[in-house]
Tab-separated table of C-alpha atoms in Angstrom:
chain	number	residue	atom	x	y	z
A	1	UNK	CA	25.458	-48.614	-20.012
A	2	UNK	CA	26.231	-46.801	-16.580
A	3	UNK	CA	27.350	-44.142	-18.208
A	4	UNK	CA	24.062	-43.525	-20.246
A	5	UNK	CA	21.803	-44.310	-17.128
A	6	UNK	CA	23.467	-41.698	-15.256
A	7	UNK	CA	23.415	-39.125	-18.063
A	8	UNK	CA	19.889	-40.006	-18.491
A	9	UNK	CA	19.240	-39.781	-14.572
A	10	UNK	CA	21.196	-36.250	-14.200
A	11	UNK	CA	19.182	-34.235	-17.227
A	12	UNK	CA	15.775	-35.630	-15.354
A	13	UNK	CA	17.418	-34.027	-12.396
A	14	UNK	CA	18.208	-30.744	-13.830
A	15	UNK	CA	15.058	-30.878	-15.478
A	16	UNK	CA	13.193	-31.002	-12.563
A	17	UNK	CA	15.253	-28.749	-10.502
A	18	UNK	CA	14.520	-25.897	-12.956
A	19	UNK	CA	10.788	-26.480	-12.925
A	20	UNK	CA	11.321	-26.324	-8.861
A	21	UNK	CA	13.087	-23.270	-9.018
A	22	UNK	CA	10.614	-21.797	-11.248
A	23	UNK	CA	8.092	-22.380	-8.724
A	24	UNK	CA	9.757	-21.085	-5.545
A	25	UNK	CA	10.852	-17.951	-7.738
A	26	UNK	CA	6.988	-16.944	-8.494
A	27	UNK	CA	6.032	-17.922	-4.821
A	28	UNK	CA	9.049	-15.444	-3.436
A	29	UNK	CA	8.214	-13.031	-5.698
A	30	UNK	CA	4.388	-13.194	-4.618
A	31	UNK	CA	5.196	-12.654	-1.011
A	32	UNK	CA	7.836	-9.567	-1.985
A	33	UNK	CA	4.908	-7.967	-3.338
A	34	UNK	CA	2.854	-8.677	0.006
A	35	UNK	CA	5.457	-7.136	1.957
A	36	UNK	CA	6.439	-4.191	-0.567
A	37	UNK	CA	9.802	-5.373	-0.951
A	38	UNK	CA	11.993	-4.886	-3.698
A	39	UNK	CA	9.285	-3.258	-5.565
A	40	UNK	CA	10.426	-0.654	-8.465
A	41	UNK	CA	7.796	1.729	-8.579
A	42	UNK	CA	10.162	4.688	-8.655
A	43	UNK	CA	8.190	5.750	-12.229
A	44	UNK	CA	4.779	5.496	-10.502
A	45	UNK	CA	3.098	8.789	-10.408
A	46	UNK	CA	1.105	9.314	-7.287
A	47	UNK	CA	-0.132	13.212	-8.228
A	48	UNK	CA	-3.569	13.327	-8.117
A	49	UNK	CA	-3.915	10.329	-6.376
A	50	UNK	CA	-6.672	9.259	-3.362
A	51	UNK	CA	-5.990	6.678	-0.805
A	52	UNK	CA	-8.932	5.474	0.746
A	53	UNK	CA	-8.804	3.783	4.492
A	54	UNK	CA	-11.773	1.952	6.851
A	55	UNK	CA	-12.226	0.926	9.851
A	56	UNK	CA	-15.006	-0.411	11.322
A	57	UNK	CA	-15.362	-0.504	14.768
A	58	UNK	CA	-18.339	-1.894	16.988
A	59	UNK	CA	-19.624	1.778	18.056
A	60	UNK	CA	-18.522	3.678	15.009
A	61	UNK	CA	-16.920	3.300	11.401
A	62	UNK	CA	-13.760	5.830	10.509
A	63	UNK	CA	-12.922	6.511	7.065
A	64	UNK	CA	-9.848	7.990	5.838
A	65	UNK	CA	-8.645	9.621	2.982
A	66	UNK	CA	-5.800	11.013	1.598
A	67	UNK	CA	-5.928	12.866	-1.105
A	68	UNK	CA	-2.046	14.003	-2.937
A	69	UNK	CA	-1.339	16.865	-5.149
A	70	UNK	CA	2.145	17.534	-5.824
A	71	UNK	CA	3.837	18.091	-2.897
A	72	UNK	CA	0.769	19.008	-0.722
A	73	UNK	CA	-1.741	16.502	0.843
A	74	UNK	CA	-5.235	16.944	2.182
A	75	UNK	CA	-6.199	14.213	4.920
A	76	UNK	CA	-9.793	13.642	5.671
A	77	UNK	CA	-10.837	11.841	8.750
A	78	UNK	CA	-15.169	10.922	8.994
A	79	UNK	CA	-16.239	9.422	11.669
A	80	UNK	CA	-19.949	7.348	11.663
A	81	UNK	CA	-21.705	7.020	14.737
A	82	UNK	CA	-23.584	4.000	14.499
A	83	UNK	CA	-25.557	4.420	17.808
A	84	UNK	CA	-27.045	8.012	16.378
A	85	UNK	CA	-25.981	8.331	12.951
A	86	UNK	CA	-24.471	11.243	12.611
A	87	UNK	CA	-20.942	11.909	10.949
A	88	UNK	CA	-18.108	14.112	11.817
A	89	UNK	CA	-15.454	14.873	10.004
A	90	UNK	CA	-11.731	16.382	10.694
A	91	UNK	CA	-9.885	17.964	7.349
A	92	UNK	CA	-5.990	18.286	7.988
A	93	UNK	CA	-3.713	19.747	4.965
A	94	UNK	CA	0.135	19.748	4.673
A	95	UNK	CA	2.731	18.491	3.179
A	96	UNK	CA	4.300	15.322	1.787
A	97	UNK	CA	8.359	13.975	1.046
A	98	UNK	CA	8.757	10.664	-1.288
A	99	UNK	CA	12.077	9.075	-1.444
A	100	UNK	CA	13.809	7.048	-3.688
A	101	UNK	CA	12.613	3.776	-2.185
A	102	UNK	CA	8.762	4.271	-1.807
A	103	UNK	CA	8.765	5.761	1.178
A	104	UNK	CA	6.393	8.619	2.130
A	105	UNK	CA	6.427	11.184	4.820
A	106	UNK	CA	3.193	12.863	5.178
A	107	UNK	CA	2.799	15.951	7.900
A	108	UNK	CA	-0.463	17.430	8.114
A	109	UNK	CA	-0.063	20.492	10.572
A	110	UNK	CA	-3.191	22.603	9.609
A	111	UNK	CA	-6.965	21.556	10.692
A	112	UNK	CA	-9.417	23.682	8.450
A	113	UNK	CA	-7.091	25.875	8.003
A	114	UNK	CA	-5.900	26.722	11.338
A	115	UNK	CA	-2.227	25.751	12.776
A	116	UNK	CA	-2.470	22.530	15.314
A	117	UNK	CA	0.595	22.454	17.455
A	118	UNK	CA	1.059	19.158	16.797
A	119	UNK	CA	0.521	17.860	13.360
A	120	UNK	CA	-0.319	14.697	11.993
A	121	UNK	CA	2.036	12.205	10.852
A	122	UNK	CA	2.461	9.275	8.829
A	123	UNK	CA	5.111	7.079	7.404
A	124	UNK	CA	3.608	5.131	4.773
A	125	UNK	CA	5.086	2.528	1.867
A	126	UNK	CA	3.932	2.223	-1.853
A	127	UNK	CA	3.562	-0.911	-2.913
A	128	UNK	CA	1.743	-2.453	-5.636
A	129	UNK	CA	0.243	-6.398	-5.287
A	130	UNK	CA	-2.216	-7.594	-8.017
A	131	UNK	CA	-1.699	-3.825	-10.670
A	132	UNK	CA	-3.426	-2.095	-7.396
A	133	UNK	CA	-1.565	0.921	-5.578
A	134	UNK	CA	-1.374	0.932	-1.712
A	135	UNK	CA	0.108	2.477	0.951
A	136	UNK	CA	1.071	0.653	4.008
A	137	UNK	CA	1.162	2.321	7.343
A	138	UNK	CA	4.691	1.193	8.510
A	139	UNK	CA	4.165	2.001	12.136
A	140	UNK	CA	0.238	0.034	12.602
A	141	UNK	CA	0.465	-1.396	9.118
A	142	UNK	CA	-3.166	-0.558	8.036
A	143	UNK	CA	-3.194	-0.811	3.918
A	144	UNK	CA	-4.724	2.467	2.311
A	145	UNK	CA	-5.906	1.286	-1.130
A	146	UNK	CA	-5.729	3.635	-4.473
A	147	UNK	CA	-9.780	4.703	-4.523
A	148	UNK	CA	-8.977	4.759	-8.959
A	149	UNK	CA	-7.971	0.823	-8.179
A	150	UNK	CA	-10.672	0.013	-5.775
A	151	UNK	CA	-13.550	1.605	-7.706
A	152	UNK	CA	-12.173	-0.202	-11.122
A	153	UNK	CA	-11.852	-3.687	-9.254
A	154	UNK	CA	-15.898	-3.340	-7.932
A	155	UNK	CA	-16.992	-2.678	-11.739
């Protein structure tokens, strides 16, 4: 009678650690996503793509975009003046490098077409949380959202 008890007692237990594990496995994989890790979006084509980026700040609001095709990028800086209104605007163009593990090197070394002698740079991360694209500033971690995701998820 031990015997069945125990049986009894140690399939409840494996029972239950299985739903546990089931649990913690969707909760680590939730906060992977969050952090971009061990994402596989090696397939995922960014050509074509905008990234979209604001700020708001108590004197002015900055909007950022960047905007990839191919190999080349186009970033666009507007700046809102909330005091007076007006906008101003700064358009950089260059180039961009994406490795194997999501990483992307963007280097934007001409404003309106003129050489700057010292360009712009950013290290951003693809990730993906929730079937919408962003990139993740890995030095001030601002999150640049896909503008084809963010439009679609506001309809």
């Amino acid at each position: 009678m031990k015997k069945f008890f125990a049986g009894i007692l140690f399939v409840g237990a494996t029972l239950g650690v299985k739903a546990q594990y089931s649990t913690l496995d969707q909760i680590l994989t939730r906060l992977e996503e969050r952090k971009g890790v061990n994402q596989h979006l090696e397939n995922v084509n960014i050509d074509n793509k905008k990234f979209v980026y604001i700020k708001d700040e108590a004197d002015h609001t900055e909007r950022d975009f960047i905007v990839i095709k191919g190999n080349k990028v186009t970033y666009v800086e507007v700046f809102d003046d909330k005091a007076t209104g007006e906008s101003s605007s700064n358009v950089f163009s260059g180039d961009i490098v994406r490795n194997k593990k999501n990483i992307i090197s963007l280097r934007a070394d001409m404003l309106e077409n003129k050489k700057v002698p010292i360009p712009v740079t950013k290290t951003l991360l693809l990730t993906m949380q929730d079937d919408i694209l962003y990139l993740i500033d890995i030095n001030t971690r601002a999150r640049w959202i896909d503008e084809a995701s963010y439009s679609k998820a506001k309809k």
